[in-house]
Tab-separated table of C-alpha atoms in Angstrom:
chain	number	residue	atom	x	y	z
A	1	MET	CA	-0.056	0.172	-0.065
A	2	ARG	CA	2.885	2.389	0.800
A	3	ARG	CA	4.185	1.849	-2.657
A	4	ALA	CA	0.867	2.893	-4.190
A	5	VAL	CA	1.072	6.215	-2.527
A	6	GLU	CA	4.635	6.636	-2.794
A	7	VAL	CA	5.780	6.957	0.896
A	8	SER	CA	8.830	5.679	2.362
A	9	LYS	CA	8.656	2.639	4.882
A	10	SER	CA	9.818	4.521	7.910
A	11	GLY	CA	7.124	7.320	7.032
A	12	TYR	CA	4.320	4.622	6.684
A	13	TYR	CA	5.121	2.958	10.123
A	14	ALA	CA	5.497	6.442	11.831
A	15	PHE	CA	1.797	7.270	10.564
A	16	LYS	CA	0.511	3.739	11.717
A	17	ARG	CA	2.225	4.334	15.121
A	18	ARG	CA	0.742	7.706	15.415
A	19	PRO	CA	-2.183	8.075	18.040
A	20	LYS	CA	-5.551	9.297	16.774
A	21	SER	CA	-6.094	12.884	17.161
A	22	GLN	CA	-8.781	14.014	19.459
A	23	ASN	CA	-10.585	15.536	16.435
A	24	ARG	CA	-10.874	12.444	14.998
A	25	ILE	CA	-11.896	10.582	17.974
A	26	ASP	CA	-14.642	13.302	18.538
A	27	ASN	CA	-15.656	12.760	14.732
A	28	GLU	CA	-16.039	8.869	15.309
A	29	ARG	CA	-18.238	9.513	18.321
A	30	LEU	CA	-20.346	12.269	16.631
A	31	LEU	CA	-20.718	9.935	13.530
A	32	ILE	CA	-22.245	7.133	15.653
A	33	GLU	CA	-24.741	9.852	17.113
A	34	ILE	CA	-25.362	10.902	13.447
A	35	ASN	CA	-26.219	7.368	12.266
A	36	ARG	CA	-28.391	6.665	15.362
A	37	VAL	CA	-30.627	9.929	14.682
A	38	TYR	CA	-30.442	9.373	10.857
A	39	PHE	CA	-31.691	5.780	10.935
A	40	GLU	CA	-34.370	6.577	13.747
A	41	ASN	CA	-35.948	8.804	11.367
A	42	ASP	CA	-35.926	6.462	8.196
A	43	ARG	CA	-32.949	8.329	6.558
A	44	ASN	CA	-35.134	11.354	5.967
A	45	TYR	CA	-33.220	13.776	8.173
A	46	GLY	CA	-30.424	15.862	6.761
A	47	SER	CA	-27.682	17.736	8.575
A	48	PRO	CA	-29.714	20.658	9.829
A	49	ARG	CA	-32.458	18.440	11.349
A	50	ILE	CA	-29.848	15.996	12.849
A	51	TRP	CA	-28.076	19.277	14.130
A	52	ASP	CA	-31.299	20.517	15.593
A	53	ARG	CA	-31.859	17.219	17.516
A	54	LEU	CA	-28.328	16.672	18.600
A	55	HIS	CA	-27.701	20.362	19.539
A	56	ASN	CA	-30.976	21.460	21.109
A	57	LYS	CA	-32.601	18.097	22.534
A	58	GLU	CA	-29.475	16.120	23.373
A	59	GLN	CA	-27.237	19.094	24.380
A	60	MET	CA	-24.390	18.079	21.977
A	61	ARG	CA	-21.977	20.690	21.402
A	62	CYS	CA	-21.103	20.858	17.524
A	63	SER	CA	-21.786	22.914	14.384
A	64	GLU	CA	-24.280	22.284	11.640
A	65	ASN	CA	-21.341	22.645	9.307
A	66	ARG	CA	-19.502	19.926	11.152
A	67	ILE	CA	-22.284	17.469	11.036
A	68	ALA	CA	-22.807	18.303	7.266
A	69	ARG	CA	-18.887	17.649	6.703
A	70	VAL	CA	-18.922	14.247	8.803
A	71	MET	CA	-22.182	13.117	6.841
A	72	ARG	CA	-20.588	14.070	3.538
A	73	TYR	CA	-17.277	12.223	4.229
A	74	ASN	CA	-19.109	9.111	5.366
A	75	GLY	CA	-21.625	9.116	2.448
A	76	ILE	CA	-24.724	9.832	4.350
A	77	ALA	CA	-27.521	11.858	2.761
A	78	ALA	CA	-31.185	12.388	3.433
A	79	VAL	CA	-33.261	10.381	1.020
A	80	GLN	CA	-35.174	12.813	-1.305
A	81	LYS	CA	-38.771	12.018	-1.565
A	82	ARG	CA	-40.204	12.126	-5.241
A	83	ARG	CA	-43.336	13.884	-5.992
A	84	PHE	CA	-46.080	11.746	-7.135
A	85	CYS	CA	-46.282	11.976	-11.111
A	86	VAL	CA	-49.759	11.782	-12.757
A	87	THR	CA	-49.522	9.812	-15.746
A	88	THR	CA	-53.271	9.332	-16.781
A	89	ASN	CA	-55.523	12.217	-18.176
A	90	SER	CA	-58.964	10.993	-18.482
A	91	ARG	CA	-60.187	14.382	-19.494
A	92	HIS	CA	-59.402	14.387	-23.135
A	93	ASP	CA	-61.093	14.658	-26.845
A	94	HIS	CA	-59.885	11.406	-28.034
A	95	PRO	CA	-62.080	8.578	-28.648
A	96	VAL	CA	-62.558	6.018	-26.055
A	97	TRP	CA	-62.714	2.328	-26.865
A	98	PRO	CA	-65.493	0.385	-25.766
A	99	ASN	CA	-65.084	-2.146	-22.882
A	100	LEU	CA	-65.699	-5.540	-24.619
A	101	LEU	CA	-64.637	-7.756	-21.588
A	102	ASN	CA	-66.838	-6.318	-19.245
A	103	ARG	CA	-64.422	-7.611	-16.571
A	104	ASN	CA	-64.968	-11.080	-17.449
A	105	PHE	CA	-61.565	-12.335	-17.369
A	106	ILE	CA	-62.378	-16.036	-17.333
A	107	VAL	CA	-61.399	-17.469	-20.775
A	108	THR	CA	-61.890	-21.036	-21.952
A	109	ARG	CA	-59.336	-21.355	-24.825
A	110	PRO	CA	-55.730	-19.873	-25.515
A	111	ASN	CA	-55.162	-16.841	-27.939
A	112	SER	CA	-58.839	-15.904	-27.863
A	113	ILE	CA	-58.676	-12.848	-25.780
A	114	TRP	CA	-55.570	-10.701	-25.186
A	115	ALA	CA	-55.300	-7.835	-22.989
A	116	THR	CA	-52.674	-4.802	-22.839
A	117	ASP	CA	-51.143	-2.677	-20.362
A	118	ILE	CA	-48.420	0.197	-20.464
A	119	THR	CA	-46.584	1.354	-17.226
A	120	TYR	CA	-43.776	3.947	-16.647
A	121	ILE	CA	-40.852	2.947	-14.751
A	122	TRP	CA	-38.284	5.442	-13.503
A	123	THR	CA	-34.502	4.836	-14.135
A	124	PHE	CA	-31.370	6.818	-13.533
A	125	GLU	CA	-31.588	7.588	-17.501
A	126	GLY	CA	-35.196	8.976	-17.035
A	127	TRP	CA	-38.531	7.205	-17.629
A	128	LEU	CA	-38.719	3.824	-19.329
A	129	TYR	CA	-42.238	2.949	-21.090
A	130	LEU	CA	-43.031	-0.603	-20.873
A	131	ALA	CA	-46.085	-1.936	-22.948
A	132	ALA	CA	-47.034	-5.823	-22.853
A	133	VAL	CA	-49.649	-7.973	-24.330
A	134	LEU	CA	-51.029	-10.655	-22.328
A	135	ASP	CA	-53.170	-14.008	-23.150
A	136	LEU	CA	-55.783	-13.962	-20.628
A	137	PHE	CA	-56.182	-17.774	-20.972
A	138	SER	CA	-52.545	-18.666	-19.815
A	139	ARG	CA	-51.578	-15.480	-18.374
A	140	GLY	CA	-48.357	-15.466	-20.339
A	141	ILE	CA	-46.846	-12.541	-22.242
A	142	VAL	CA	-47.366	-12.487	-25.954
A	143	GLY	CA	-45.133	-9.599	-26.410
A	144	MET	CA	-43.586	-6.434	-24.940
A	145	ALA	CA	-41.957	-3.447	-25.976
A	146	MET	CA	-39.666	-0.784	-24.296
A	147	ASP	CA	-38.828	2.576	-25.091
């Protein structure tokens, strides 16, 4: 490992023998408290709320910036709630196809009745649209397309 960071052998072992600084010990203790509050609140709290809880309710002395820094170094971030996206517009002027099944999904032979559906799936690249055609007799997928 010392060769990867180009440090002398004596420098590496001197670093390993060096005791932890008080600041590092305090940050490790603070990280334990941050994780406790963070997971008690279902990962919804960011640094302002965690600071408020630790500083005002539990009387810990630390700054909000320090909590934010410790959280950032350890990869802790509040989970952002996504707003519900409405994907159906029932008020339109387009023709509406009649319901031929009338919710009668009992089928006696294969490939006599097919049903379709479309769904939207959020990915890191954006929305993925998935359309599928199902055979109601076998409940198997006859075909599907993604875009």
